[in-house]
mmCIF file of C-alpha atoms in Angstrom:
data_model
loop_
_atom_site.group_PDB
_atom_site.id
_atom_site.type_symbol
_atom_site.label_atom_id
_atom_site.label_comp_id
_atom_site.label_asym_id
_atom_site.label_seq_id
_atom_site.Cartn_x
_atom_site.Cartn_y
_atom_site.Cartn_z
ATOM 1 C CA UNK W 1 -16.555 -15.697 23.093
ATOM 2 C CA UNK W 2 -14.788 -14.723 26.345
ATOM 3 C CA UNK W 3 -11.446 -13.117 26.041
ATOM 4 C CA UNK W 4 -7.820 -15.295 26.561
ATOM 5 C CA UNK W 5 -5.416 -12.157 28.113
ATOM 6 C CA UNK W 6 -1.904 -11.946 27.143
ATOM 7 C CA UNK W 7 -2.154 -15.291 24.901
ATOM 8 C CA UNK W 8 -1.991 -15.910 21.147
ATOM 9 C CA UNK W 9 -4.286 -16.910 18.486
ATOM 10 C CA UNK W 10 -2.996 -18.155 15.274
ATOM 11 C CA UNK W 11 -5.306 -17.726 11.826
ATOM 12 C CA UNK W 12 -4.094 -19.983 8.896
ATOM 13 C CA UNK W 13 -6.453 -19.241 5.960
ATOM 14 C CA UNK W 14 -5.918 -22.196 3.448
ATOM 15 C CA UNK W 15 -7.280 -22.750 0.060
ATOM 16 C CA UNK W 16 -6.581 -25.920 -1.864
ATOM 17 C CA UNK W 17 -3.665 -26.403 0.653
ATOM 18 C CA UNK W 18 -3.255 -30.186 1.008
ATOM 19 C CA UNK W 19 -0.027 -29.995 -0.249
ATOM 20 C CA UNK W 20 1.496 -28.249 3.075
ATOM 21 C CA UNK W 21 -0.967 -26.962 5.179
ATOM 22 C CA UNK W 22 -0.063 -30.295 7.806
ATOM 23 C CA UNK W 23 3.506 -28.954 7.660
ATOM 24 C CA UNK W 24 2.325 -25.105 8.650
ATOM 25 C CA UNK W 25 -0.012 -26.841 11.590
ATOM 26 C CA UNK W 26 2.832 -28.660 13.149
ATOM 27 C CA UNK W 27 5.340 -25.454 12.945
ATOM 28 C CA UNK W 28 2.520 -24.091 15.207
ATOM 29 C CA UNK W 29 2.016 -26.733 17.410
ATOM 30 C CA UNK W 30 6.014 -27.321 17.901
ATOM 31 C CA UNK W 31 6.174 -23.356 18.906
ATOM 32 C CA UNK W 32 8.146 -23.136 22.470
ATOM 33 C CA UNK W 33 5.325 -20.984 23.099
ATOM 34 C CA UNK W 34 2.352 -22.754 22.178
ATOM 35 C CA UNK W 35 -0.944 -21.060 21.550
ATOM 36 C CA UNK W 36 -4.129 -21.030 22.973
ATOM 37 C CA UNK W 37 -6.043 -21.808 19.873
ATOM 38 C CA UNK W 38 -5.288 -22.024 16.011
ATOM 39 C CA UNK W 39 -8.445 -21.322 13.860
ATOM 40 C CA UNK W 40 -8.344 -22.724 10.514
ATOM 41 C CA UNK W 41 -10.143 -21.152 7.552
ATOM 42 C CA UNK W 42 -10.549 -23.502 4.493
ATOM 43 C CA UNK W 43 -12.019 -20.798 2.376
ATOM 44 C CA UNK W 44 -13.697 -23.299 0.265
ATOM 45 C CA UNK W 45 -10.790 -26.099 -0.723
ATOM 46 C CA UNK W 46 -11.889 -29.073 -3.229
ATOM 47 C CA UNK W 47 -9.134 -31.109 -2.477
ATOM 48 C CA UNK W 48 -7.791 -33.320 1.068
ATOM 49 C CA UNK W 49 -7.419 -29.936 3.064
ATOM 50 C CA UNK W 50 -9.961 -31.163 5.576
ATOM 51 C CA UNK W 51 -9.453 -34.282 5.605
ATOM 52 C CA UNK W 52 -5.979 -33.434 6.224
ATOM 53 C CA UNK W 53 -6.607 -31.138 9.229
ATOM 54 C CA UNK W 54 -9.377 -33.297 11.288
ATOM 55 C CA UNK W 55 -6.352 -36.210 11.359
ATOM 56 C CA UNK W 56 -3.722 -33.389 12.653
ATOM 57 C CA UNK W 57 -6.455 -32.397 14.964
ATOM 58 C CA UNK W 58 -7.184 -35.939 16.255
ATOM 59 C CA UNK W 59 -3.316 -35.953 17.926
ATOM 60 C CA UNK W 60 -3.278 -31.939 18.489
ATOM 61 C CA UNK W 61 -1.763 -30.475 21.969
ATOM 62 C CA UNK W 62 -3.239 -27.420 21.040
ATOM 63 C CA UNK W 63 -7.237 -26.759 20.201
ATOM 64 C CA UNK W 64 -7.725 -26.245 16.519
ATOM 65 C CA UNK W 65 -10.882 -24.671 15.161
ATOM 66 C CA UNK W 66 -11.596 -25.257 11.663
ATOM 67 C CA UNK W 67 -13.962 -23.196 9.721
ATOM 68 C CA UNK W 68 -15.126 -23.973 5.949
ATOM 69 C CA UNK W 69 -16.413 -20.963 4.203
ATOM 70 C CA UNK W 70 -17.398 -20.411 0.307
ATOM 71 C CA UNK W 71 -14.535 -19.195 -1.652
ATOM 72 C CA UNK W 72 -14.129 -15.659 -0.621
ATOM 73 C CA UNK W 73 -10.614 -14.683 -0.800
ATOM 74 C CA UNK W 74 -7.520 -14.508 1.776
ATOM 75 C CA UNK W 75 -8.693 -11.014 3.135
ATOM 76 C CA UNK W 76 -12.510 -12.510 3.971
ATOM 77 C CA UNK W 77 -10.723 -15.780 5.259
ATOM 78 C CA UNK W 78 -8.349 -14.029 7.834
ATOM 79 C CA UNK W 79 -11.163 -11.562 8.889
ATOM 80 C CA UNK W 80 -13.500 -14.845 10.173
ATOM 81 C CA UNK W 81 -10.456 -15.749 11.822
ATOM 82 C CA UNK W 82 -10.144 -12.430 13.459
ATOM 83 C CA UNK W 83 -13.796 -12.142 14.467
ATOM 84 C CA UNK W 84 -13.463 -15.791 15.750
ATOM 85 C CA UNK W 85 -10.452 -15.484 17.678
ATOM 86 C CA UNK W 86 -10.382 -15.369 21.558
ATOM 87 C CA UNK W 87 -6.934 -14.276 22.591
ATOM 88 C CA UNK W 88 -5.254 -10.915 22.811
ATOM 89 C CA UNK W 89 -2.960 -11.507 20.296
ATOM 90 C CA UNK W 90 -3.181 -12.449 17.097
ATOM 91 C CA UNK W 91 -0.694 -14.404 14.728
ATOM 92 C CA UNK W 92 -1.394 -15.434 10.739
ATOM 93 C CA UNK W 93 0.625 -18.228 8.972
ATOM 94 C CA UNK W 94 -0.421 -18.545 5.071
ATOM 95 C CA UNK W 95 -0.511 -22.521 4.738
ATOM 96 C CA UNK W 96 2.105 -23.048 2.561
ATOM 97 C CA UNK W 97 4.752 -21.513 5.078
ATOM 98 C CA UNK W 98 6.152 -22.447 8.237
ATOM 99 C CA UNK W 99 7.781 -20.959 11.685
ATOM 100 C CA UNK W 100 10.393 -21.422 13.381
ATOM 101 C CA UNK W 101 10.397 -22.926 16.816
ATOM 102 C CA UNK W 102 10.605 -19.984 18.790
ATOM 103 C CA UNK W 103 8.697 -17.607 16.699
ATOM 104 C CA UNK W 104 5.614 -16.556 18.419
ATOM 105 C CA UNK W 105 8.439 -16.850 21.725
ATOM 106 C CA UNK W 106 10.892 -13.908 20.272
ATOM 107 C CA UNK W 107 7.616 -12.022 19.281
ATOM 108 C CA UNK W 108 5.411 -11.719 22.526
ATOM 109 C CA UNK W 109 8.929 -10.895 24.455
ATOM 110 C CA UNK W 110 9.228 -7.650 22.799
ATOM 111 C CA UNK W 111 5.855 -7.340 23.867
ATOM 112 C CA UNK W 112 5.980 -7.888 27.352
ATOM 113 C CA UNK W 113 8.937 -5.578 27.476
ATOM 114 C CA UNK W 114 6.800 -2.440 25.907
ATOM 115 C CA UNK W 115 6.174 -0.968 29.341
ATOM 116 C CA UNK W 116 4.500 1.828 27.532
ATOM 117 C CA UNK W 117 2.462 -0.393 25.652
ATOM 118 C CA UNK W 118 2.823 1.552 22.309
ATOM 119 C CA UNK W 119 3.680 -1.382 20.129
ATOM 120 C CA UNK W 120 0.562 -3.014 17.676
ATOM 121 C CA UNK W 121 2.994 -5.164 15.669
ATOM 122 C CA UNK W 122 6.104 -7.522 16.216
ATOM 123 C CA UNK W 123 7.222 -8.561 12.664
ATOM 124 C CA UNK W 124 10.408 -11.004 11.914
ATOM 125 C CA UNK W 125 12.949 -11.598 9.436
ATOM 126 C CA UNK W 126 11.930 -14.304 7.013
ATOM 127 C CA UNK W 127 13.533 -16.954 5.098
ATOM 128 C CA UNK W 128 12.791 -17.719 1.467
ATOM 129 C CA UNK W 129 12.521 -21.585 0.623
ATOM 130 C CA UNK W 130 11.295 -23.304 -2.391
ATOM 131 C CA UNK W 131 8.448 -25.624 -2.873
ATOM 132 C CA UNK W 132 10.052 -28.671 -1.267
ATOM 133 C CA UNK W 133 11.269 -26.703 1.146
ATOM 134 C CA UNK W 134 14.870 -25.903 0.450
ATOM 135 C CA UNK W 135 16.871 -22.820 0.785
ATOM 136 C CA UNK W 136 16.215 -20.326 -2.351
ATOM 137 C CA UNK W 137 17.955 -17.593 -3.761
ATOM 138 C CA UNK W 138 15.139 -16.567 -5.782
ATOM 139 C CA UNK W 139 14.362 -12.672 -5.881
ATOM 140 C CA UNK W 140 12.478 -11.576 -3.087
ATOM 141 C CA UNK W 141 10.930 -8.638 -4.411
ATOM 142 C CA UNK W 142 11.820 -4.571 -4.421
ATOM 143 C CA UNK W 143 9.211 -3.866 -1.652
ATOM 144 C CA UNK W 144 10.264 -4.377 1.341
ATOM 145 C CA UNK W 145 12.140 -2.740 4.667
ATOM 146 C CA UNK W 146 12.933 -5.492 7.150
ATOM 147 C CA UNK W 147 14.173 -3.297 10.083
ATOM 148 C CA UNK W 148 11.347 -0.580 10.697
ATOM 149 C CA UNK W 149 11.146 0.023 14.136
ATOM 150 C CA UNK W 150 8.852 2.748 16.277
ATOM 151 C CA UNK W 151 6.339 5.205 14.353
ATOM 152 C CA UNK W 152 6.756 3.897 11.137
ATOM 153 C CA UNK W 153 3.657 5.263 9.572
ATOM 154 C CA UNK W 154 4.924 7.704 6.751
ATOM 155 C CA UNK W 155 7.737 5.189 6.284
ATOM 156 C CA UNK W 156 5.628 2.372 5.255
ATOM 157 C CA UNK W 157 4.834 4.461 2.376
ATOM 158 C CA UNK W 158 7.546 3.701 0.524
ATOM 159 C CA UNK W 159 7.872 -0.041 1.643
ATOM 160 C CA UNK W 160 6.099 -2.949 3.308
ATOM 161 C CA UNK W 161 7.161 -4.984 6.393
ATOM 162 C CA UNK W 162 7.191 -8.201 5.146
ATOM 163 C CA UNK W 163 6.838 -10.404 2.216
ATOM 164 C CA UNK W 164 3.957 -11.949 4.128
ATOM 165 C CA UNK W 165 1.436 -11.783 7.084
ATOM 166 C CA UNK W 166 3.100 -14.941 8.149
ATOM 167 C CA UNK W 167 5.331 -12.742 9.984
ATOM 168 C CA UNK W 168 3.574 -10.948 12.050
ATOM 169 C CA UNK W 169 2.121 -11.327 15.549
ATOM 170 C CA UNK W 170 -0.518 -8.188 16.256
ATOM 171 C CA UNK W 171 -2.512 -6.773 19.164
ATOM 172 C CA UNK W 172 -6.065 -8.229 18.658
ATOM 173 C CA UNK W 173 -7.174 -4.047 19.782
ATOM 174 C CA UNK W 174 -5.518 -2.942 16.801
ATOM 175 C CA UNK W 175 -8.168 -4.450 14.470
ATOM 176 C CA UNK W 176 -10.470 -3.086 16.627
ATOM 177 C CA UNK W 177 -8.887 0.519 16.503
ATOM 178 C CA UNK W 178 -8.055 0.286 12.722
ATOM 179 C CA UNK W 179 -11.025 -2.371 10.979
ATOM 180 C CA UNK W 180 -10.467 -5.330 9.451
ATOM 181 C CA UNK W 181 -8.896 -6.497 6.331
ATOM 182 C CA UNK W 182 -9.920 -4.805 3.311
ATOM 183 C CA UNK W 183 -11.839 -7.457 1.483
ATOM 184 C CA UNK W 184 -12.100 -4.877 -1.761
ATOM 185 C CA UNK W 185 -7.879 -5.701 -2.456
ATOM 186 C CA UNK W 186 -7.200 -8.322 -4.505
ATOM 187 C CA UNK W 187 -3.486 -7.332 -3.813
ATOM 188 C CA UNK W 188 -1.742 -5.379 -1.241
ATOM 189 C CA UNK W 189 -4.057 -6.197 1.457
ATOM 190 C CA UNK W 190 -1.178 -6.719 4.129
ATOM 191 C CA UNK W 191 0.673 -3.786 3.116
ATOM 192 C CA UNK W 192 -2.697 -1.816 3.268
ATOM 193 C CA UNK W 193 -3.458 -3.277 6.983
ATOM 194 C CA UNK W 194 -0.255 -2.590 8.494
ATOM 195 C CA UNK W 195 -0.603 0.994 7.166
ATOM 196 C CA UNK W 196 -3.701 1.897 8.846
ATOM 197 C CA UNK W 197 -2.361 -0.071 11.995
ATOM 198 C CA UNK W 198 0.511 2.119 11.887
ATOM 199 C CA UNK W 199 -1.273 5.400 12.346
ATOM 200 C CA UNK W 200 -2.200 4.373 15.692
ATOM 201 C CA UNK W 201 0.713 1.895 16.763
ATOM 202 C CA UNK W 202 4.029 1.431 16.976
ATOM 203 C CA UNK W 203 5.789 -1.432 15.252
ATOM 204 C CA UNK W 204 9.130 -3.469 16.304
ATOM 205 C CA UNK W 205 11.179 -6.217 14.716
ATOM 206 C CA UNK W 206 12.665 -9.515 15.298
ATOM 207 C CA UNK W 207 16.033 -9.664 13.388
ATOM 208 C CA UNK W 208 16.136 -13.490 13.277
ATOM 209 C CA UNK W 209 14.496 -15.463 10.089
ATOM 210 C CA UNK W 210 11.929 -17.180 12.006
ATOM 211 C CA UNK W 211 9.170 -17.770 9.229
ATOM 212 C CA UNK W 212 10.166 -20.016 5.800
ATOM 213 C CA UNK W 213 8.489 -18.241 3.202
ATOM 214 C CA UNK W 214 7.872 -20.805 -0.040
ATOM 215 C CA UNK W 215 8.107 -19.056 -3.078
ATOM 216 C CA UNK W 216 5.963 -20.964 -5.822
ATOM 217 C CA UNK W 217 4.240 -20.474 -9.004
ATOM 218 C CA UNK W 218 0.780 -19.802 -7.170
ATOM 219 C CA UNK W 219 2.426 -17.052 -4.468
ATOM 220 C CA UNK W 220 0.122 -13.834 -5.564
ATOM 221 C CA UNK W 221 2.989 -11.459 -5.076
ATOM 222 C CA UNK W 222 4.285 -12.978 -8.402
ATOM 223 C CA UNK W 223 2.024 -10.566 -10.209
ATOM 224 C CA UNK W 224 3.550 -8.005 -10.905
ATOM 225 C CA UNK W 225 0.634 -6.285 -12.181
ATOM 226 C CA UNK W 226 -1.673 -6.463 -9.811
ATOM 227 C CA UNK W 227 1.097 -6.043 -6.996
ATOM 228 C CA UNK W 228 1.351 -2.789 -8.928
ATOM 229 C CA UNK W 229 -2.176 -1.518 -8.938
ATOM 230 C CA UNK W 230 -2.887 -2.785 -5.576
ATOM 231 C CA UNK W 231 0.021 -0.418 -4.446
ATOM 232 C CA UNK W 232 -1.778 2.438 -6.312
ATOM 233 C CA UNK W 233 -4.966 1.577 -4.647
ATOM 234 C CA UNK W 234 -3.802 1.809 -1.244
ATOM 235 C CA UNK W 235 -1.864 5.249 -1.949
ATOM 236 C CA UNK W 236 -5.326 6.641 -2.999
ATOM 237 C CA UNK W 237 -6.729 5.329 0.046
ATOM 238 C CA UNK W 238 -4.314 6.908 1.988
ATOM 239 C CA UNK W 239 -4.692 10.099 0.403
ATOM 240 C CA UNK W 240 -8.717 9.713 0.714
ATOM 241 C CA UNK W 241 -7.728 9.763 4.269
ATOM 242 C CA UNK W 242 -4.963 12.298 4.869
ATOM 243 C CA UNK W 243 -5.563 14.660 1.627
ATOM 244 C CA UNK W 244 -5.754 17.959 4.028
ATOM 245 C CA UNK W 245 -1.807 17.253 5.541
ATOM 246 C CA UNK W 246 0.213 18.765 3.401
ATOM 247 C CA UNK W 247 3.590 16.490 4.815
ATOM 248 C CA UNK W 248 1.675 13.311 3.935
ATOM 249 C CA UNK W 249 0.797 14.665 0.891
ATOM 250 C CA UNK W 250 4.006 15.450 -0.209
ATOM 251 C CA UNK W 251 5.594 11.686 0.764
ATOM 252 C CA UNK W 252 2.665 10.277 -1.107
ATOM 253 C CA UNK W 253 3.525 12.511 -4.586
ATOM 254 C CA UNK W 254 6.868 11.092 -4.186
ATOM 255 C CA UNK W 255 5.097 7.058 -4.125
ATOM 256 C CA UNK W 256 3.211 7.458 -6.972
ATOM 257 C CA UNK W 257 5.594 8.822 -9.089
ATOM 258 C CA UNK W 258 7.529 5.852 -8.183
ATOM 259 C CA UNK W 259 5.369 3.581 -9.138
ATOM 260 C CA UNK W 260 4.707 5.020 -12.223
ATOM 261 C CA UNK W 261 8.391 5.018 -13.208
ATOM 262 C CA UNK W 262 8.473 1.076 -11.878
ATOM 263 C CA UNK W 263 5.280 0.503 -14.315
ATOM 264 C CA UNK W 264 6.963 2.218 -17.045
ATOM 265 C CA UNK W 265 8.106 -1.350 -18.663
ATOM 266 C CA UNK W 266 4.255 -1.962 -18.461
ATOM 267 C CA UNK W 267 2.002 -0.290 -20.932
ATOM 268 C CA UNK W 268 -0.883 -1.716 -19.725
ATOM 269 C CA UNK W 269 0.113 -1.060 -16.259
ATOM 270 C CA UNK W 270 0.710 2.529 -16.614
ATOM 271 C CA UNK W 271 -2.694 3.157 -18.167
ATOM 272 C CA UNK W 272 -4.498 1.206 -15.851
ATOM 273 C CA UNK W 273 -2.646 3.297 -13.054
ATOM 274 C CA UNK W 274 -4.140 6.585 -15.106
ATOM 275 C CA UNK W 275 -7.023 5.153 -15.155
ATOM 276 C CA UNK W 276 -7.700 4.650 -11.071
ATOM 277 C CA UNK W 277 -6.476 7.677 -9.869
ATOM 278 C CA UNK W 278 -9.793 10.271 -10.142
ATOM 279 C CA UNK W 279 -8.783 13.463 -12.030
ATOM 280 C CA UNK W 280 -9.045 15.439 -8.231
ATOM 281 C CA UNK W 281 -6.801 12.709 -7.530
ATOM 282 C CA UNK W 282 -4.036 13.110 -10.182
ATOM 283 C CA UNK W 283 -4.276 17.252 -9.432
ATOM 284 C CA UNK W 284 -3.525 17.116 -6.005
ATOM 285 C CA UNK W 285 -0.679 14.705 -6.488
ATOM 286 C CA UNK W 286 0.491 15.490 -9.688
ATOM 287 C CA UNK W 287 0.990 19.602 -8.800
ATOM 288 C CA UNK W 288 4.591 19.870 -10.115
ATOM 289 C CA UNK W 289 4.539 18.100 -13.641
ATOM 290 C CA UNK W 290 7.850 19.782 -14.061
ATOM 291 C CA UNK W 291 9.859 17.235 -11.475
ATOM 292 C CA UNK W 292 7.338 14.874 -12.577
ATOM 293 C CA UNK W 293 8.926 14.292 -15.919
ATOM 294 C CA UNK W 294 12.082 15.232 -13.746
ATOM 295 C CA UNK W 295 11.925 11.890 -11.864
ATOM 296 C CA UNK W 296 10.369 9.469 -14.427
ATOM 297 C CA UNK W 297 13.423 10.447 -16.628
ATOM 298 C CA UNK W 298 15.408 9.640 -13.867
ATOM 299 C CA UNK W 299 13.509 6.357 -13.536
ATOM 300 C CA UNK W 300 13.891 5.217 -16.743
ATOM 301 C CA UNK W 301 17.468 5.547 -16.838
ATOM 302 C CA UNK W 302 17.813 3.673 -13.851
ATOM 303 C CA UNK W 303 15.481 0.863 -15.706
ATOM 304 C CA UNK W 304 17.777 1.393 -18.720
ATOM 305 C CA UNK W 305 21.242 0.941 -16.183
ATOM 306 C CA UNK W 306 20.017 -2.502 -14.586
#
C-alpha cells in the first residue's frame, strides 16, 4: 500500500460495539483535521457493529476501511490496523470513546514543530464520562502521569501515559523501530507499547482533555487483578531486556516492590505475582530483602492510613 506523508490514520478496534462505535466514527470525521483514512477492526462482533458502520460509511467525508477478523483480542485488532494503515501517523480511538474536535489538530502541531524530529508520541489529557456520556467523577485509577514530556523512558516505569490508547497519535516508524503490539498481554498492552517506544523516542503532551474516556462495567482496566499482573509482566520484560544496566535495574527493584505492596490486599494476587517472576528473576531484583520488608512495611501502613 503506498505511503500517505505527514497525514493520519486512525485504528478503532471494536468488539460488540453497537452501542457507540457510530458516536467514536463521527468524533473522527468532525476532527478540524480530518484524516486520510480510518480503518475499522470488528474483531469478530455478533451484534449491529457492521451494520452500523457500512450506513456511517455510506455518508462518510472521510474513507473508512472496515476489516472483520475472528475474535482475537484488542492487541491483534490494532496490529491489522497498523499493518493496514497507509499514513505516517497513526491515531487509535477504542469505540466506546470519543475526541474532541481539534484533537488529532493540537497533536500533529507539536509535531510539525519538532524540528529535530525526536518525538514518537503526542499524548493528551483526557476526560472521564460515563456510559451515556456525562461528566464522571469516578476514580480514574493510581497509574497514571499526565504531563511526561521528553525522554521519558525510565519514568514510564513507575506510571503510564494515559488511561487509554485513545489518546495518543504515534509515528507509524516507531512500530517499525519498536514491533507491534504484544498480542501475549491480556492487560497492560498500552503501557507495555509506549515503553518500548520510549527507548527510542521522545514523547510530548497536550494539556487540554481532548478524548472522553467512558468508564463502564466492561472497561478492562477495572480488573484490578489482571491490571496487576499485566504490570508485573511487562517489568519482567523489561528486565529480560535491560538486566545487564545496573541504573535500570535498580528503578525496576523499586516497581516491583511496589506492586507487591499495592497487591498486598490481594492474596491471590501476591502469589500469582511469586509465581511469574523466574527464581533468576526474583534474585536479581529482590538483592536487598532487608529494605524489601523495609518498604512493604511502609506500604502497608500507607494501605492501613487510607
Amino acid at each position: 500500500m503506498p505511503r500517505s506523508t505527514s497525514s493520519i490514520d486512525v485504528i478503532i478496534p471494536v468488539f460488540n460495539g453497537e452501542a457507540f462505535i457510530k458516536q467514536a466514527v463521527l468524533s473522527v470525521i468532525g476532527q478540524t483535521l480530518q484524516p486520510a483514512q480510518i480503518i475499522i477492526v470488528d474483531d469478530g462482533s455478533t451484534d449491529a457493529t457492521e451494520q452500523i458502520v457500512q450506513q456511517v460509511t455510506a455518508n462518510s467525508p472521510v474513507r473508512i476501511t472496515y476489516i472483520y477478523q475472528q475474535n482475537k483480542g484488542v492487541s491483534a485488532a490494532r496490529n491489522i490496523g497498523i499493518i493496514n494503515s497507509s499514513s505516517d501517523y497513526i491515531a487509535f480511538l477504542d469505540a466506546d470513546d470519543t475526541w474532541q474536535s481539534t484533537k488529532l489538530a493540537e497533536q500533529f502541531a507539536i509535531f510539525q514543530s519538532d524540528l529535530l524530529f525526536r518525538t514518537g508520541v503526542v499524548y493528551t489529557d483526557v476526560r472521564p464520562i460515563d456510559f451515556h456520556g456525562n461528566d464522571t467523577e469516578e476514580y480514574f485509577g493510581d497509574f497514571l502521569d499526565k504531563n511526561l514530556r521528553g525522554n521519558i523512558f525510565t519514568k514510564l516505569f513507575k506510571a503510564n501515559i494515559s488511561s487509554s490508547a485513545s489518546g495518543v497519535l504515534v509515528k507509524r516508524e516507531c512500530f517499525t523501530t519498536a514491533g507491534l503490539f504484544d498480542l501475549s498481554l491480556s492487560a497492560c498492552e498500552d503501557w507495555d507499547m509506549w515503553l518500548r517506544i520510549a527507548e527510542y523516542y521522545e514523547f510530548d503532551y497536550v494539556d487540554q482533555q481532548l478524548v472522553n474516556i467512558r468508564l463502564h462495567k466492561k472497561n478492562a482496566s477495572k480488573d484490578i487483578y489482571a491490571m496487576i499482573l499485566g504490570r508485573v509482566i511487562v517489568l519482567h520484560k523489561l528486565y529480560e531486556r535491560h538486566q545487564n544496566d545496573p541504573l535500570i535495574m535498580q528503578e525496576l527493584r523499586y516497581n516491583v516492590i511496589r506492586l507487591i505492596v499495592q497487591s498486598i490486599p490481594s492474596f491471590r494476587a501476591l502469589a500469582d505475582i511469586q509465581r511469574l517472576l523466574p527464581a533468576e528473576t526474583r534474585r536479581k531484583i529482590f538483592a536487598n530483602a532487608t529494605g524489601i520488608f523495609q518498604a512493604i512495611r511502609k506500604g502497608i501502613y500507607k494501605l492501613l492510613d487510607r
